[in-house]
Amino acid sequence: MSVGSRRDRQHDRVRFAILLNAVLALACEAALLVAAVGIGLALPAPLPVRVVAAVLLPVVVVVVWGAFLAPRAARRLDPRGRLLTEAVLFAVAVAGLAFVGATAAAVLLAVVAGARLILGGVIGRV
């Protein structure tokens, strides 16, 4: 096996990891918003409160994400801060899903978001 072909395969693995991280990031971000709506709607509260929560919770997520995590955020956090903030957002969503009884969704979000955060940390794409 030549050195060039080894480099090509290594380069392909790195490119695949970057692509996988981007796909997982998109899926996790969408799942975070869906979880916020679902948590709001499933709260043990009167319907008007649940509707307001289902609107406000994703708005809070979008505001935090846009202010501190988005690539063009004016006050974008450093990589360590982004990793911590994302982990906290996902942990709160997982706890909220578990609280409203969506245990399977909570476990799925925890596993996928955890894998994405670990992969992003390893390849330096948080």
PDB file of C-alpha atoms in Angstrom:
ATOM      1  CA  MET A   1       0.000   0.000   0.000  1.00  0.00           C
ATOM      2  CA  SER A   2       1.410   3.358  -0.946  1.00  0.00           C
ATOM      3  CA  VAL A   3       1.694   6.337   1.352  1.00  0.00           C
ATOM      4  CA  GLY A   4      -0.567   8.327  -0.983  1.00  0.00           C
ATOM      5  CA  SER A   5      -3.417   5.831  -0.805  1.00  0.00           C
ATOM      6  CA  ARG A   6      -3.192   5.734   3.004  1.00  0.00           C
ATOM      7  CA  ARG A   7      -3.417   9.514   3.099  1.00  0.00           C
ATOM      8  CA  ASP A   8      -6.376   9.434   0.727  1.00  0.00           C
ATOM      9  CA  ARG A   9      -8.231   6.962   2.944  1.00  0.00           C
ATOM     10  CA  GLN A  10      -7.406   8.970   6.046  1.00  0.00           C
ATOM     11  CA  HIS A  11      -8.588  12.135   4.296  1.00  0.00           C
ATOM     12  CA  ASP A  12     -11.813  10.353   3.309  1.00  0.00           C
ATOM     13  CA  ARG A  13     -12.397   9.289   6.941  1.00  0.00           C
ATOM     14  CA  VAL A  14     -11.876  12.853   8.153  1.00  0.00           C
ATOM     15  CA  ARG A  15     -14.252  14.199   5.501  1.00  0.00           C
ATOM     16  CA  PHE A  16     -16.822  11.566   6.480  1.00  0.00           C
ATOM     17  CA  ALA A  17     -16.499  12.519  10.170  1.00  0.00           C
ATOM     18  CA  ILE A  18     -17.007  16.200   9.305  1.00  0.00           C
ATOM     19  CA  LEU A  19     -20.069  15.366   7.194  1.00  0.00           C
ATOM     20  CA  LEU A  20     -21.490  13.062   9.861  1.00  0.00           C
ATOM     21  CA  ASN A  21     -20.981  15.766  12.484  1.00  0.00           C
ATOM     22  CA  ALA A  22     -22.803  18.324  10.327  1.00  0.00           C
ATOM     23  CA  VAL A  23     -25.731  15.965   9.707  1.00  0.00           C
ATOM     24  CA  LEU A  24     -25.962  15.040  13.398  1.00  0.00           C
ATOM     25  CA  ALA A  25     -25.751  18.720  14.375  1.00  0.00           C
ATOM     26  CA  LEU A  26     -28.655  19.599  12.077  1.00  0.00           C
ATOM     27  CA  ALA A  27     -30.722  16.652  13.326  1.00  0.00           C
ATOM     28  CA  CYS A  28     -29.994  17.508  16.972  1.00  0.00           C
ATOM     29  CA  GLU A  29     -30.838  21.179  16.512  1.00  0.00           C
ATOM     30  CA  ALA A  30     -34.150  20.272  14.861  1.00  0.00           C
ATOM     31  CA  ALA A  31     -34.850  17.690  17.579  1.00  0.00           C
ATOM     32  CA  LEU A  32     -34.124  20.300  20.240  1.00  0.00           C
ATOM     33  CA  LEU A  33     -36.795  22.595  18.798  1.00  0.00           C
ATOM     34  CA  VAL A  34     -39.281  19.734  18.437  1.00  0.00           C
ATOM     35  CA  ALA A  35     -38.546  18.695  22.029  1.00  0.00           C
ATOM     36  CA  ALA A  36     -39.145  22.250  23.254  1.00  0.00           C
ATOM     37  CA  VAL A  37     -42.562  22.324  21.573  1.00  0.00           C
ATOM     38  CA  GLY A  38     -43.396  18.814  22.791  1.00  0.00           C
ATOM     39  CA  ILE A  39     -42.405  19.609  26.361  1.00  0.00           C
ATOM     40  CA  GLY A  40     -44.559  22.726  26.332  1.00  0.00           C
ATOM     41  CA  LEU A  41     -47.580  20.859  24.983  1.00  0.00           C
ATOM     42  CA  ALA A  42     -47.200  17.945  27.402  1.00  0.00           C
ATOM     43  CA  LEU A  43     -46.793  19.957  30.591  1.00  0.00           C
ATOM     44  CA  PRO A  44     -49.281  19.095  33.330  1.00  0.00           C
ATOM     45  CA  ALA A  45     -50.980  22.485  33.091  1.00  0.00           C
ATOM     46  CA  PRO A  46     -54.122  24.034  31.622  1.00  0.00           C
ATOM     47  CA  LEU A  47     -54.271  24.199  27.831  1.00  0.00           C
ATOM     48  CA  PRO A  48     -53.562  27.960  27.523  1.00  0.00           C
ATOM     49  CA  VAL A  49     -50.420  27.565  29.645  1.00  0.00           C
ATOM     50  CA  ARG A  50     -49.279  24.599  27.544  1.00  0.00           C
ATOM     51  CA  VAL A  51     -49.798  26.545  24.307  1.00  0.00           C
ATOM     52  CA  VAL A  52     -47.837  29.527  25.620  1.00  0.00           C
ATOM     53  CA  ALA A  53     -45.055  27.213  26.826  1.00  0.00           C
ATOM     54  CA  ALA A  54     -45.013  25.416  23.453  1.00  0.00           C
ATOM     55  CA  VAL A  55     -44.428  28.781  21.762  1.00  0.00           C
ATOM     56  CA  LEU A  56     -42.014  30.321  24.279  1.00  0.00           C
ATOM     57  CA  LEU A  57     -39.706  27.352  24.911  1.00  0.00           C
ATOM     58  CA  PRO A  58     -38.511  27.086  21.290  1.00  0.00           C
ATOM     59  CA  VAL A  59     -38.205  30.872  21.148  1.00  0.00           C
ATOM     60  CA  VAL A  60     -35.838  30.737  24.134  1.00  0.00           C
ATOM     61  CA  VAL A  61     -33.817  28.012  22.401  1.00  0.00           C
ATOM     62  CA  VAL A  62     -33.615  30.036  19.175  1.00  0.00           C
ATOM     63  CA  VAL A  63     -32.606  33.210  21.025  1.00  0.00           C
ATOM     64  CA  VAL A  64     -29.841  31.448  22.979  1.00  0.00           C
ATOM     65  CA  TRP A  65     -28.658  29.626  19.867  1.00  0.00           C
ATOM     66  CA  GLY A  66     -28.718  32.761  17.730  1.00  0.00           C
ATOM     67  CA  ALA A  67     -26.986  34.922  20.313  1.00  0.00           C
ATOM     68  CA  PHE A  68     -24.188  32.586  21.374  1.00  0.00           C
ATOM     69  CA  LEU A  69     -23.885  29.502  19.162  1.00  0.00           C
ATOM     70  CA  ALA A  70     -24.721  30.479  15.593  1.00  0.00           C
ATOM     71  CA  PRO A  71     -21.749  30.873  13.227  1.00  0.00           C
ATOM     72  CA  ARG A  72     -22.595  34.541  12.653  1.00  0.00           C
ATOM     73  CA  ALA A  73     -23.569  35.365  16.247  1.00  0.00           C
ATOM     74  CA  ALA A  74     -22.336  38.764  17.398  1.00  0.00           C
ATOM     75  CA  ARG A  75     -21.270  37.255  20.752  1.00  0.00           C
ATOM     76  CA  ARG A  76     -20.330  33.774  19.594  1.00  0.00           C
ATOM     77  CA  LEU A  77     -18.761  31.760  22.359  1.00  0.00           C
ATOM     78  CA  ASP A  78     -15.382  30.093  22.058  1.00  0.00           C
ATOM     79  CA  PRO A  79     -15.440  26.359  21.250  1.00  0.00           C
ATOM     80  CA  ARG A  80     -15.389  25.284  24.896  1.00  0.00           C
ATOM     81  CA  GLY A  81     -18.234  27.672  25.732  1.00  0.00           C
ATOM     82  CA  ARG A  82     -20.254  26.484  22.729  1.00  0.00           C
ATOM     83  CA  LEU A  83     -19.765  22.860  23.740  1.00  0.00           C
ATOM     84  CA  LEU A  84     -20.864  23.572  27.304  1.00  0.00           C
ATOM     85  CA  THR A  85     -23.861  25.673  26.229  1.00  0.00           C
ATOM     86  CA  GLU A  86     -25.020  23.040  23.737  1.00  0.00           C
ATOM     87  CA  ALA A  87     -24.619  20.318  26.362  1.00  0.00           C
ATOM     88  CA  VAL A  88     -26.702  22.327  28.835  1.00  0.00           C
ATOM     89  CA  LEU A  89     -29.456  22.980  26.259  1.00  0.00           C
ATOM     90  CA  PHE A  90     -29.628  19.300  25.337  1.00  0.00           C
ATOM     91  CA  ALA A  91     -29.521  18.217  28.992  1.00  0.00           C
ATOM     92  CA  VAL A  92     -32.408  20.536  29.855  1.00  0.00           C
ATOM     93  CA  ALA A  93     -34.380  19.193  26.884  1.00  0.00           C
ATOM     94  CA  VAL A  94     -33.671  15.596  27.929  1.00  0.00           C
ATOM     95  CA  ALA A  95     -34.751  16.374  31.504  1.00  0.00           C
ATOM     96  CA  GLY A  96     -37.893  18.108  30.217  1.00  0.00           C
ATOM     97  CA  LEU A  97     -38.789  15.161  28.000  1.00  0.00           C
ATOM     98  CA  ALA A  98     -38.290  12.776  30.898  1.00  0.00           C
ATOM     99  CA  PHE A  99     -40.404  15.011  33.146  1.00  0.00           C
ATOM    100  CA  VAL A 100     -43.373  14.941  30.755  1.00  0.00           C
ATOM    101  CA  GLY A 101     -43.085  11.176  30.348  1.00  0.00           C
ATOM    102  CA  ALA A 102     -41.400  10.993  26.944  1.00  0.00           C
ATOM    103  CA  THR A 103     -38.669   8.689  28.215  1.00  0.00           C
ATOM    104  CA  ALA A 104     -37.849   7.064  24.880  1.00  0.00           C
ATOM    105  CA  ALA A 105     -37.474  10.474  23.223  1.00  0.00           C
ATOM    106  CA  ALA A 106     -35.326  11.657  26.134  1.00  0.00           C
ATOM    107  CA  VAL A 107     -32.988   8.669  25.829  1.00  0.00           C
ATOM    108  CA  LEU A 108     -32.782   9.002  22.042  1.00  0.00           C
ATOM    109  CA  LEU A 109     -31.991  12.724  22.247  1.00  0.00           C
ATOM    110  CA  ALA A 110     -29.397  12.115  24.977  1.00  0.00           C
ATOM    111  CA  VAL A 111     -27.625   9.419  22.963  1.00  0.00           C
ATOM    112  CA  VAL A 112     -27.640  11.226  19.614  1.00  0.00           C
ATOM    113  CA  ALA A 113     -26.788  14.659  21.045  1.00  0.00           C
ATOM    114  CA  GLY A 114     -24.070  13.133  23.218  1.00  0.00           C
ATOM    115  CA  ALA A 115     -22.554  11.350  20.228  1.00  0.00           C
ATOM    116  CA  ARG A 116     -22.680  14.550  18.183  1.00  0.00           C
ATOM    117  CA  LEU A 117     -21.037  16.617  20.927  1.00  0.00           C
ATOM    118  CA  ILE A 118     -18.300  14.025  21.435  1.00  0.00           C
ATOM    119  CA  LEU A 119     -17.668  13.749  17.687  1.00  0.00           C
ATOM    120  CA  GLY A 120     -17.664  17.529  17.303  1.00  0.00           C
ATOM    121  CA  GLY A 121     -15.222  17.882  20.182  1.00  0.00           C
ATOM    122  CA  VAL A 122     -12.897  15.231  18.785  1.00  0.00           C
ATOM    123  CA  ILE A 123     -12.756  16.702  15.289  1.00  0.00           C
ATOM    124  CA  GLY A 124     -12.791  20.323  16.488  1.00  0.00           C
ATOM    125  CA  ARG A 125     -16.170  21.205  14.970  1.00  0.00           C
ATOM    126  CA  VAL A 126     -18.343  22.343  17.856  1.00  0.00           C
TER     127      VAL A 126
END
